[in-house]
Structure formats: structure tokens, C-alpha cells
Amino acid sequence: MSHEYEFLTEANIASYITAHPELQQRIDGADLAEIREIGDGNLNVVFHVRDRAGRSLILKQSLPYVRMTGEGWPMTPDRARREAESLVAHGAILPELVVEVIKYDTERYILALEDLSDHRVWRGALNDGEYHEGVAAQLGRYVAGVAVGTSVLGSERGEVADMAARSQNAELCVITEDLVFTEPVFDIGRNTVLPENEADAAALAADLSFATAMSEAKWRFMTHAESLIHGDLHTGSVMVRGSGQRGDDADSVKVFDSEFAFYGPVAFDLGALFANYAFAAARARALGDEQRAAWALSLIDQTWAGFAEAYLAAAESWHETRLFDAAFARRRVAETLREASLFAAAKMARRIVGAAKVADIQTLEPSLRAPAARAVLTAARALAAGWTEVSSVSDMRTVLDAHLLA
Ligand code: SR1
Ligand code: MG
């Protein structure tokens, strides 16, 4: 099939770089040493490019379809612009926590990014048993910074309206609406589980209280245009650097891959992180490491504390402190925690039964995977059943600990 723009290939990357001065300044396209396709996500192609002087960058291109499935699932390549613009907006607020955008090519949907190959993807590090302490708290601070800085709490009313208009991202939101909220309950043929988990998936789909919770989650996702959220903040959207040894803080944390960004509920990003900590805990438990499972779940407390502290601190001096006063900020924090529990439940279930899964669980051998998947599903159902009652992070931990720790 022919497409309206040229795809990046190993053969044309050198000339692409030399033709763009912003890129040629960062790396010599005429003297390249290595080009590697490193994309491991569901949507795009990603090249790591290095020249003979050792300088490097990343070129990420959106295809007009979903890479995971191929051309049968068309998808707007303009998602790369959402990613570029959201990375720039988030980077203006928290430059130390967001990957640098070098250039965005609107014609070929190519994003040039700083090379973070001295970092590793956090999911991979977690799956290898590494620690990188402090990352979870930094991510809480990131979510709070974005929550305030891109909303009417931290920016001019008119700027927020313009940004919200530019950040409409319906096609990618529909992916989330379908895969995260609807399909775990109403399978349209994309769900898969191990035979040992078929009864668990059926019980999830038959759970009326889970379906009710998902209706609330989907409604909030579609209508609560609070801030320019990341939209897909799982542990595969975070790079970390450091020894990874227990007790050693990561020395760098960078968020990337925000093509799902749109004006949505702040709690969605927190729920995504919480769900991914639950996967890390389920994996550790399946591998017999109870201590690590408890550590993985403690990341929930750390992200939450990082978020709440930064959010309440920002409330002291944000734009409007008359009605949006300290009591208002505390109410927002309380509601955000409840909603984060709800979204975490959705995210946990979708990665077990739905179309796009996570390596934390998938790389377990089937005899370990089935009970781990079952534990995540029962935890998701319990969280969904009680999300309206969550009034502290320990309420949420009580539910998760009961299902994911021995
Ligand atoms: C078709 S895209 C599948 C999933 O990959 C992304 O990471 C999002 O989570 C999306 O739901
Ligand atoms: Mg992604």
C-alpha cells in the first residue's frame, strides 16, 4: 500500500539528518556509525542513530496505522504532533523530568528526541529486579506539575483554552476508551487470556459492579478536561538512570511517549502508574520474591506522596487563591485519589484480558502467569467495587495488599 509520506528507513536516515540543520547540528548525518530500530511500543517506529564522533539522537516516526496490528488498524499519524507539543509543554514546566524535543517534522510526522541510551526503560529495569529508588516520588511530582501548570490553576485562562483546543486527540482517546474501559467488560474479539484464566475473564465481564465502575471511569475520562495529561503513563513511558541497586536513588528520571496526551482527568495518569506497580508486584510474587512485591506496592505510596505534596505546595501560590483556596486543593487531592483508584482498576484489568498486554506478566511462564493474572484481576475487581470509599492511600493499599501480597 502506498502512503502520503515517506517512511524512515536505515537507507534514508542519513540524508534526512543532513537535510535538517537542527539535526545536523546535533549529529553528523554524513558520518553515521550505527542506525538501530529500537521501537518496542505498540504504535510507532523508533530509530537510535549514532555518528562516528559518538553523538546520537532518536528519530521516532508515526505510521498511519497501529504498528502492533499493521495496516488493518489505521491511525492518524498526527499523533506525533500531540506527543511533540505535550512533551514541549510538560518540559517547560518540569525540564528535568521530560525528554528533550529537538525537532518535530509536521510533514513526515518525525520527532527528533535527545538520546537517553544511558537510561533504560523503567519497566525493563523493574522486570530485571532493579530498584531505582525515588522514581515513583518524582513521577508524582511530574503529575502534579502537569496538573497545575497546564490547567487554569497555573496558566492563563485563554492560554489553557487555546492549548485544550490544539490538544484534541479523539482518535487516540478512542483507543483508550475501547481498550481500557469498554472491552474488558464487552469483548469485541480482541481479548485474549490463557485457558487457565478464561473463567477469571468471564467473571470480570459478568461483574456488574465492575461494569458500573467502568462506566464512571469512561465518563470521567471523556468529559473531565482538567489538564494536559500524559495519557499513557505506564512504566514503559519512563526512562531511568542509576545503579538500580536497592537503596540507591535514580540519578535521572525522564518521561517520554506522550502521544495519548489530551485535556483529561489528572487521576488517569496516577491510576496508570498504580496499575503498573501492581503488575510489578504480581510479577515479584509469582517469582517468589515477597519482599520485592511489597516494595513494588510501596511505590503507590511514594507516587501519591510526591503528587499530594507538590500539588498542595503549588496551591499556596497558584493563579486564583480566593475560591481555589487550600480547602479546595485538599478536596481536589481527595477526589483525585478516589479517581486514581478507579482508573488503576481499569488499567489493571485491561492489561490482563485486553489486546495490549505488559511484559511484567507476559514473560512469566504460563504456570506462574495464570495465578499472577488471576490475582491482578481479583485486585482490580475489589478496587473497582470500593473506589468511592477510598479516603486515604492506605485504604487503597489494603485492597491491593490483600490480593497481591501473600
Ligand atoms: C493500539 S495501542 C495499544 C496500547 O498501547 C499504548 O501503550 C496504549 O496503552 C494503548 O492502549
Ligand atoms: Mg506508548
CSV table of C-alpha atoms and ligand atoms in Angstrom, one decimal:
chain,number,residue,atom,x,y,z
A,1,MET,CA,0.0,0.0,0.0
A,2,SER,CA,1.4,3.5,-0.8
A,3,HIS,CA,1.3,6.2,1.8
A,4,GLU,CA,1.3,10.0,1.5
A,5,TYR,CA,4.7,10.5,3.2
A,6,GLU,CA,8.0,8.7,3.2
A,7,PHE,CA,8.8,6.4,6.0
A,8,LEU,CA,12.1,6.5,7.7
A,9,THR,CA,14.4,3.6,6.8
A,10,GLU,CA,18.0,2.7,7.6
A,11,ALA,CA,18.7,3.7,4.0
A,12,ASN,CA,17.3,7.3,4.1
A,13,ILE,CA,18.1,8.4,7.6
A,14,ALA,CA,21.5,9.9,6.8
A,15,SER,CA,20.1,12.1,4.1
A,16,TYR,CA,17.2,13.1,6.4
A,17,ILE,CA,19.6,14.3,9.0
A,18,THR,CA,21.8,16.2,6.6
A,19,ALA,CA,18.8,17.9,5.1
A,20,HIS,CA,17.7,19.3,8.5
A,21,PRO,CA,20.1,21.8,10.1
A,22,GLU,CA,18.7,21.3,13.7
A,23,LEU,CA,19.5,17.7,13.4
A,24,GLN,CA,22.8,18.0,11.6
A,25,GLN,CA,24.0,20.4,14.4
A,26,ARG,CA,23.5,17.5,16.9
A,27,ILE,CA,24.9,14.6,14.9
A,28,ASP,CA,26.8,14.3,11.6
A,29,GLY,CA,24.4,12.6,9.2
A,30,ALA,CA,27.2,12.3,6.6
A,31,ASP,CA,29.3,10.2,9.0
A,32,LEU,CA,27.0,7.8,10.8
A,33,ALA,CA,28.3,4.8,12.6
A,34,GLU,CA,25.1,3.0,13.5
A,35,ILE,CA,21.4,3.0,13.0
A,36,ARG,CA,19.2,0.7,15.1
A,37,GLU,CA,15.4,0.3,15.1
A,38,ILE,CA,14.6,0.1,18.8
A,39,GLY,CA,10.8,0.6,18.9
A,40,ASP,CA,9.2,-1.7,21.3
A,41,GLY,CA,5.9,0.1,21.7
A,42,ASN,CA,2.5,-0.7,20.1
A,43,LEU,CA,2.3,2.2,17.6
A,44,ASN,CA,5.5,3.7,16.1
A,45,VAL,CA,8.9,3.1,14.6
A,46,VAL,CA,11.9,4.4,16.6
A,47,PHE,CA,15.5,4.6,15.4
A,48,HIS,CA,18.6,5.2,17.5
A,49,VAL,CA,21.2,6.9,15.4
A,50,ARG,CA,24.9,7.5,16.3
A,51,ASP,CA,27.7,9.1,14.4
A,52,ARG,CA,31.4,8.3,14.4
A,53,ALA,CA,32.1,11.0,16.9
A,54,GLY,CA,29.8,9.2,19.3
A,55,ARG,CA,26.9,11.8,19.1
A,56,SER,CA,23.5,10.4,18.9
A,57,LEU,CA,19.8,11.1,18.8
A,58,ILE,CA,16.4,9.4,18.5
A,59,LEU,CA,14.1,9.6,15.5
A,60,LYS,CA,10.6,8.5,16.1
A,61,GLN,CA,8.0,8.3,13.3
A,62,SER,CA,4.3,7.8,13.4
A,63,LEU,CA,3.0,5.3,10.9
A,64,PRO,CA,-0.6,5.9,9.5
A,65,TYR,CA,-1.6,2.7,11.3
A,66,VAL,CA,-1.0,0.9,14.6
A,67,ARG,CA,2.3,-1.0,14.4
A,68,MET,CA,1.0,-3.7,16.8
A,69,THR,CA,-1.6,-4.9,14.3
A,70,GLY,CA,-0.4,-3.5,10.9
A,71,GLU,CA,-2.3,-1.6,8.2
A,72,GLY,CA,-5.7,-3.2,9.2
A,73,TRP,CA,-5.9,-0.7,12.0
A,74,PRO,CA,-5.5,2.8,10.5
A,75,MET,CA,-4.5,5.6,12.9
A,76,THR,CA,-3.8,9.2,12.4
A,77,PRO,CA,0.0,9.9,12.2
A,78,ASP,CA,-0.7,13.4,13.6
A,79,ARG,CA,-0.5,11.7,17.0
A,80,ALA,CA,3.2,12.6,16.8
A,81,ARG,CA,2.3,16.3,16.9
A,82,ARG,CA,0.3,15.7,20.1
A,83,GLU,CA,3.4,14.0,21.5
A,84,ALA,CA,5.8,16.7,20.4
A,85,GLU,CA,3.5,19.5,21.7
A,86,SER,CA,2.8,17.8,25.0
A,87,LEU,CA,6.5,17.0,25.6
A,88,VAL,CA,7.3,20.6,25.0
A,89,ALA,CA,4.5,21.8,27.3
A,90,HIS,CA,5.4,19.4,30.0
A,91,GLY,CA,9.1,20.1,29.6
A,92,ALA,CA,8.6,23.8,30.0
A,93,ILE,CA,7.1,23.0,33.5
A,94,LEU,CA,9.5,20.2,34.5
A,95,PRO,CA,12.5,20.2,32.2
A,96,GLU,CA,14.4,17.8,34.5
A,97,LEU,CA,11.7,15.1,34.2
A,98,VAL,CA,10.8,15.2,30.5
A,99,VAL,CA,12.8,14.1,27.4
A,100,GLU,CA,14.0,17.0,25.3
A,101,VAL,CA,12.4,17.5,21.8
A,102,ILE,CA,15.0,18.6,19.3
A,103,LYS,CA,12.7,19.0,16.3
A,104,TYR,CA,9.2,18.0,15.0
A,105,ASP,CA,8.7,17.4,11.3
A,106,THR,CA,5.0,18.1,10.6
A,107,GLU,CA,5.2,16.7,7.0
A,108,ARG,CA,6.7,13.3,7.8
A,109,TYR,CA,5.5,13.0,11.4
A,110,ILE,CA,9.0,12.6,12.7
A,111,LEU,CA,10.0,13.5,16.2
A,112,ALA,CA,13.7,14.0,16.9
A,113,LEU,CA,14.5,13.5,20.6
A,114,GLU,CA,17.5,13.6,22.8
A,115,ASP,CA,19.1,10.1,23.1
A,116,LEU,CA,18.6,8.6,26.5
A,117,SER,CA,20.5,5.4,25.9
A,118,ASP,CA,22.4,5.9,29.2
A,119,HIS,CA,19.0,5.4,30.7
A,120,ARG,CA,16.8,2.3,30.5
A,121,VAL,CA,13.0,1.9,30.2
A,122,TRP,CA,11.7,1.6,33.8
A,123,ARG,CA,9.5,-1.4,33.0
A,124,GLY,CA,12.6,-3.4,31.8
A,125,ALA,CA,14.6,-2.4,34.9
A,126,LEU,CA,11.7,-3.4,37.1
A,127,ASN,CA,11.3,-6.7,35.3
A,128,ASP,CA,15.0,-7.4,35.8
A,129,GLY,CA,14.7,-6.9,39.5
A,130,GLU,CA,16.3,-3.5,39.7
A,131,TYR,CA,15.2,-0.8,42.1
A,132,HIS,CA,16.0,2.9,41.1
A,133,GLU,CA,14.6,4.4,44.3
A,134,GLY,CA,12.9,7.8,44.2
A,135,VAL,CA,11.5,7.4,40.7
A,136,ALA,CA,7.9,6.9,42.0
A,137,ALA,CA,8.0,10.1,44.0
A,138,GLN,CA,9.4,12.1,41.1
A,139,LEU,CA,6.6,10.8,38.9
A,140,GLY,CA,4.1,12.0,41.5
A,141,ARG,CA,5.8,15.4,41.3
A,142,TYR,CA,5.6,15.2,37.5
A,143,VAL,CA,1.8,14.5,37.5
A,144,ALA,CA,1.3,17.4,40.0
A,145,GLY,CA,3.4,19.8,37.9
A,146,VAL,CA,1.4,19.0,34.8
A,147,ALA,CA,-1.9,19.1,36.7
A,148,VAL,CA,-1.3,22.6,37.9
A,149,GLY,CA,0.9,24.0,35.1
A,150,THR,CA,-1.3,23.1,32.2
A,151,SER,CA,-4.6,23.9,33.9
A,152,VAL,CA,-6.4,27.1,34.8
A,153,LEU,CA,-4.8,26.7,38.2
A,154,GLY,CA,-1.3,27.5,36.9
A,155,SER,CA,-1.8,29.1,33.4
A,156,GLU,CA,-3.9,32.0,32.0
A,157,ARG,CA,-7.5,31.1,31.2
A,158,GLY,CA,-7.1,32.0,27.5
A,159,GLU,CA,-3.9,30.0,27.1
A,160,VAL,CA,-5.5,27.0,28.6
A,161,ALA,CA,-8.4,27.3,26.2
A,162,ASP,CA,-6.1,27.5,23.2
A,163,MET,CA,-4.0,24.6,24.4
A,164,ALA,CA,-7.0,22.5,25.0
A,165,ALA,CA,-8.3,23.2,21.5
A,166,ARG,CA,-4.9,22.3,19.9
A,167,SER,CA,-4.6,19.2,22.0
A,168,GLN,CA,-7.8,17.4,20.9
A,169,ASN,CA,-6.8,13.8,20.4
A,170,ALA,CA,-10.0,12.0,19.7
A,171,GLU,CA,-8.6,9.1,17.7
A,172,LEU,CA,-6.1,8.1,20.4
A,173,CYS,CA,-8.7,8.7,23.2
A,174,VAL,CA,-11.0,6.3,21.5
A,175,ILE,CA,-8.3,3.6,21.7
A,176,THR,CA,-8.2,4.1,25.4
A,177,GLU,CA,-12.0,4.3,25.7
A,178,ASP,CA,-12.3,1.0,23.9
A,179,LEU,CA,-9.3,-0.9,25.2
A,180,VAL,CA,-9.2,0.3,28.8
A,181,PHE,CA,-12.8,0.8,29.8
A,182,THR,CA,-15.2,-1.0,27.4
A,183,GLU,CA,-13.5,-4.1,26.1
A,184,PRO,CA,-12.5,-5.7,29.4
A,185,VAL,CA,-16.3,-5.9,30.0
A,186,PHE,CA,-17.6,-6.2,26.4
A,187,ASP,CA,-15.1,-8.3,24.4
A,188,ILE,CA,-15.3,-7.5,20.7
A,189,GLY,CA,-12.9,-10.3,19.8
A,190,ARG,CA,-9.6,-8.6,20.7
A,191,ASN,CA,-9.3,-10.0,24.2
A,192,THR,CA,-7.1,-13.0,25.0
A,193,VAL,CA,-6.1,-14.9,28.1
A,194,LEU,CA,-4.5,-18.2,28.9
A,195,PRO,CA,-7.1,-21.1,29.0
A,196,GLU,CA,-6.5,-21.2,32.8
A,197,ASN,CA,-7.7,-17.6,33.1
A,198,GLU,CA,-10.8,-17.9,30.9
A,199,ALA,CA,-13.1,-18.3,34.0
A,200,ASP,CA,-11.4,-15.2,35.6
A,201,ALA,CA,-12.0,-13.1,32.5
A,202,ALA,CA,-15.6,-14.3,32.3
A,203,ALA,CA,-16.1,-13.4,36.0
A,204,LEU,CA,-14.8,-9.9,35.3
A,205,ALA,CA,-17.1,-9.4,32.4
A,206,ALA,CA,-20.1,-10.7,34.5
A,207,ASP,CA,-19.2,-8.4,37.5
A,208,LEU,CA,-21.9,-5.7,37.4
A,209,SER,CA,-20.1,-3.6,40.0
A,210,PHE,CA,-17.0,-3.6,37.8
A,211,ALA,CA,-19.1,-2.6,34.8
A,212,THR,CA,-20.7,0.2,36.8
A,213,ALA,CA,-17.3,1.4,37.9
A,214,MET,CA,-16.0,1.3,34.3
A,215,SER,CA,-19.0,3.5,33.2
A,216,GLU,CA,-17.9,6.1,35.7
A,217,ALA,CA,-14.3,5.8,34.7
A,218,LYS,CA,-15.0,6.2,31.0
A,219,TRP,CA,-17.3,9.1,31.6
A,220,ARG,CA,-14.7,10.9,33.6
A,221,PHE,CA,-12.1,10.2,31.0
A,222,MET,CA,-14.2,11.5,28.2
A,223,THR,CA,-15.5,14.7,30.0
A,224,HIS,CA,-13.2,15.8,32.8
A,225,ALA,CA,-10.9,18.1,30.8
A,226,GLU,CA,-8.7,19.2,33.7
A,227,SER,CA,-5.2,19.3,32.4
A,228,LEU,CA,-2.9,18.3,29.5
A,229,ILE,CA,-2.3,14.8,30.9
A,230,HIS,CA,0.3,12.3,29.6
A,231,GLY,CA,-2.5,9.8,28.8
A,232,ASP,CA,-0.4,6.6,28.8
A,233,LEU,CA,1.9,6.9,31.8
A,234,HIS,CA,2.9,3.3,32.3
A,235,THR,CA,6.3,2.2,33.4
A,236,GLY,CA,7.3,1.8,29.7
A,237,SER,CA,6.8,5.5,29.3
A,238,VAL,CA,9.6,6.4,31.8
A,239,MET,CA,13.3,6.2,31.4
A,240,VAL,CA,15.5,5.8,34.5
A,241,ARG,CA,19.3,6.1,35.1
A,242,GLY,CA,21.3,4.9,38.1
A,243,SER,CA,22.8,1.7,39.6
A,244,GLY,CA,19.4,0.1,40.2
A,245,GLN,CA,20.7,-1.3,43.5
A,246,ARG,CA,18.4,-1.4,46.5
A,247,GLY,CA,18.7,1.9,48.4
A,248,ASP,CA,20.3,3.8,45.5
A,249,ASP,CA,18.3,6.8,44.2
A,250,ALA,CA,18.0,7.0,40.4
A,251,ASP,CA,20.1,10.0,39.2
A,252,SER,CA,17.7,10.8,36.3
A,253,VAL,CA,14.1,10.2,35.5
A,254,LYS,CA,12.6,11.1,32.1
A,255,VAL,CA,9.1,10.8,30.9
A,256,PHE,CA,8.5,10.3,27.2
A,257,ASP,CA,6.0,8.8,24.8
A,258,SER,CA,3.0,11.1,25.4
A,259,GLU,CA,1.2,10.7,22.1
A,260,PHE,CA,-2.0,10.0,24.0
A,261,ALA,CA,-1.9,13.4,25.7
A,262,PHE,CA,-5.1,15.4,25.8
A,263,TYR,CA,-7.1,17.5,28.3
A,264,GLY,CA,-8.3,14.8,30.6
A,265,PRO,CA,-8.5,13.8,34.3
A,266,VAL,CA,-5.3,14.1,36.3
A,267,ALA,CA,-6.1,10.9,38.2
A,268,PHE,CA,-5.8,8.9,34.9
A,269,ASP,CA,-2.0,9.3,34.9
A,270,LEU,CA,-1.8,8.3,38.6
A,271,GLY,CA,-4.0,5.3,38.1
A,272,ALA,CA,-1.8,4.1,35.2
A,273,LEU,CA,1.2,4.3,37.5
A,274,PHE,CA,-0.5,2.5,40.3
A,275,ALA,CA,-1.7,-0.3,38.0
A,276,ASN,CA,1.8,-0.8,36.7
A,277,TYR,CA,3.2,-1.0,40.2
A,278,ALA,CA,0.6,-3.7,40.8
A,279,PHE,CA,1.9,-5.6,37.8
A,280,ALA,CA,5.5,-5.4,39.2
A,281,ALA,CA,4.2,-6.7,42.5
A,282,ALA,CA,2.3,-9.5,40.9
A,283,ARG,CA,5.4,-10.5,38.9
A,284,ALA,CA,7.6,-10.4,42.0
A,285,ARG,CA,5.2,-12.5,44.0
A,286,ALA,CA,4.9,-15.0,41.1
A,287,LEU,CA,8.7,-15.3,41.2
A,288,GLY,CA,8.6,-15.9,44.9
A,289,ASP,CA,10.0,-12.6,46.0
A,290,GLU,CA,7.5,-11.3,48.6
A,291,GLN,CA,9.8,-8.6,49.8
A,292,ARG,CA,10.1,-7.1,46.3
A,293,ALA,CA,6.3,-7.4,45.8
A,294,ALA,CA,5.8,-5.3,49.0
A,295,TRP,CA,8.4,-2.8,47.7
A,296,ALA,CA,6.6,-2.6,44.3
A,297,LEU,CA,3.3,-1.8,46.0
A,298,SER,CA,5.0,0.8,48.3
A,299,LEU,CA,5.7,2.8,45.0
A,300,ILE,CA,2.0,3.7,45.2
A,301,ASP,CA,2.5,5.5,48.5
A,302,GLN,CA,5.6,7.2,47.1
A,303,THR,CA,3.9,8.4,43.9
A,304,TRP,CA,0.9,9.6,45.9
A,305,ALA,CA,3.0,11.4,48.4
A,306,GLY,CA,5.0,13.1,45.6
A,307,PHE,CA,1.8,14.2,43.9
A,308,ALA,CA,0.0,15.4,47.0
A,309,GLU,CA,2.9,17.3,48.4
A,310,ALA,CA,3.7,19.1,45.1
A,311,TYR,CA,0.0,19.8,44.4
A,312,LEU,CA,-0.7,21.3,47.8
A,313,ALA,CA,2.6,23.3,47.7
A,314,ALA,CA,1.6,24.8,44.3
A,315,ALA,CA,-1.9,25.7,45.8
A,316,GLU,CA,-0.2,28.2,48.0
A,317,SER,CA,0.6,30.5,45.1
A,318,TRP,CA,-1.4,29.4,42.0
A,319,HIS,CA,-3.5,31.8,39.9
A,320,GLU,CA,-6.7,32.0,41.8
A,321,THR,CA,-6.5,31.5,45.6
A,322,ARG,CA,-9.8,33.1,46.6
A,323,LEU,CA,-12.2,30.3,45.7
A,324,PHE,CA,-9.4,27.9,44.7
A,325,ASP,CA,-8.0,28.0,48.2
A,326,ALA,CA,-6.3,25.5,50.4
A,327,ALA,CA,-9.5,23.7,51.3
A,328,PHE,CA,-10.4,23.5,47.6
A,329,ALA,CA,-6.9,22.0,46.9
A,330,ARG,CA,-7.4,19.4,49.6
A,331,ARG,CA,-10.8,18.4,48.2
A,332,ARG,CA,-9.2,18.1,44.7
A,333,VAL,CA,-6.5,15.8,46.2
A,334,ALA,CA,-9.1,13.6,47.9
A,335,GLU,CA,-11.2,13.3,44.8
A,336,THR,CA,-8.1,12.6,42.7
A,337,LEU,CA,-7.1,9.7,44.9
A,338,ARG,CA,-10.5,8.1,44.6
A,339,GLU,CA,-10.5,8.5,40.8
A,340,ALA,CA,-6.9,7.2,40.7
A,341,SER,CA,-8.1,4.0,42.4
A,342,LEU,CA,-10.9,3.7,39.8
A,343,PHE,CA,-8.5,4.2,36.9
A,344,ALA,CA,-6.0,1.9,38.4
A,345,ALA,CA,-8.7,-0.8,38.5
A,346,ALA,CA,-9.4,-0.2,34.8
A,347,LYS,CA,-5.8,-0.3,33.8
A,348,MET,CA,-5.1,-3.5,35.8
A,349,ALA,CA,-7.9,-5.4,34.2
A,350,ARG,CA,-7.2,-4.2,30.6
A,351,ARG,CA,-3.6,-5.3,30.6
A,352,ILE,CA,-4.6,-8.8,31.7
A,353,VAL,CA,-7.6,-9.5,29.4
A,354,GLY,CA,-7.3,-6.9,26.7
A,355,ALA,CA,-5.4,-6.5,23.4
A,356,ALA,CA,-2.2,-4.8,24.6
A,357,LYS,CA,-0.5,-6.6,27.5
A,358,VAL,CA,2.5,-6.0,29.7
A,359,ALA,CA,5.8,-7.8,29.7
A,360,ASP,CA,5.8,-8.0,33.5
A,361,ILE,CA,3.1,-10.6,33.3
A,362,GLN,CA,3.5,-11.9,29.7
A,363,THR,CA,7.1,-13.0,30.2
A,364,LEU,CA,6.2,-15.2,33.2
A,365,GLU,CA,6.0,-18.9,32.2
A,366,PRO,CA,2.3,-20.0,31.9
A,367,SER,CA,2.2,-21.9,35.2
A,368,LEU,CA,3.2,-18.6,37.0
A,369,ARG,CA,1.4,-16.3,34.7
A,370,ALA,CA,-2.1,-17.7,35.2
A,371,PRO,CA,-2.2,-17.2,39.0
A,372,ALA,CA,-0.5,-13.8,38.7
A,373,ALA,CA,-3.1,-12.7,36.1
A,374,ARG,CA,-5.9,-14.0,38.3
A,375,ALA,CA,-4.5,-12.0,41.3
A,376,VAL,CA,-4.4,-8.8,39.3
A,377,LEU,CA,-8.0,-9.4,38.1
A,378,THR,CA,-9.4,-10.0,41.5
A,379,ALA,CA,-7.5,-7.0,42.9
A,380,ALA,CA,-8.9,-4.9,40.0
A,381,ARG,CA,-12.4,-6.0,40.8
A,382,ALA,CA,-12.0,-5.3,44.5
A,383,LEU,CA,-10.6,-1.9,43.8
A,384,ALA,CA,-13.4,-1.1,41.4
A,385,ALA,CA,-16.0,-2.3,43.9
A,386,GLY,CA,-14.7,0.1,46.6
A,387,TRP,CA,-13.3,3.1,44.8
A,388,THR,CA,-15.9,5.6,46.1
A,389,GLU,CA,-14.9,4.7,49.7
A,390,VAL,CA,-11.2,5.3,49.3
A,391,SER,CA,-10.2,8.2,51.6
A,392,SER,CA,-6.5,7.6,52.1
A,393,VAL,CA,-3.8,5.8,50.2
A,394,SER,CA,-3.7,3.1,52.9
A,395,ASP,CA,-7.4,2.3,52.0
A,396,MET,CA,-6.2,1.5,48.5
A,397,ARG,CA,-3.2,-0.4,49.7
A,398,THR,CA,-5.3,-2.5,52.0
A,399,VAL,CA,-7.3,-3.8,49.0
A,400,LEU,CA,-4.2,-4.3,46.8
A,401,ASP,CA,-2.1,-5.9,49.5
A,402,ALA,CA,-4.9,-8.4,50.2
A,403,HIS,CA,-4.7,-9.7,46.7
A,404,LEU,CA,-1.2,-9.1,45.6
A,405,LEU,CA,0.8,-10.0,48.7
A,406,ALA,CA,0.8,-13.4,50.3
B,1,SR1,C1,-3.3,0.1,19.9
B,1,SR1,S1,-2.4,0.8,21.0
B,1,SR1,C2,-2.5,-0.2,22.4
B,1,SR1,C3,-2.0,0.4,23.7
B,1,SR1,O1,-0.6,0.8,23.5
B,1,SR1,C4,-0.4,2.0,24.2
B,1,SR1,O2,0.6,2.0,25.1
B,1,SR1,C5,-1.7,2.4,24.9
B,1,SR1,O3,-1.7,2.0,26.2
B,1,SR1,C6,-2.7,1.7,24.1
B,1,SR1,O4,-3.9,1.4,24.8
B,2,MG,MG,3.4,4.2,24.2
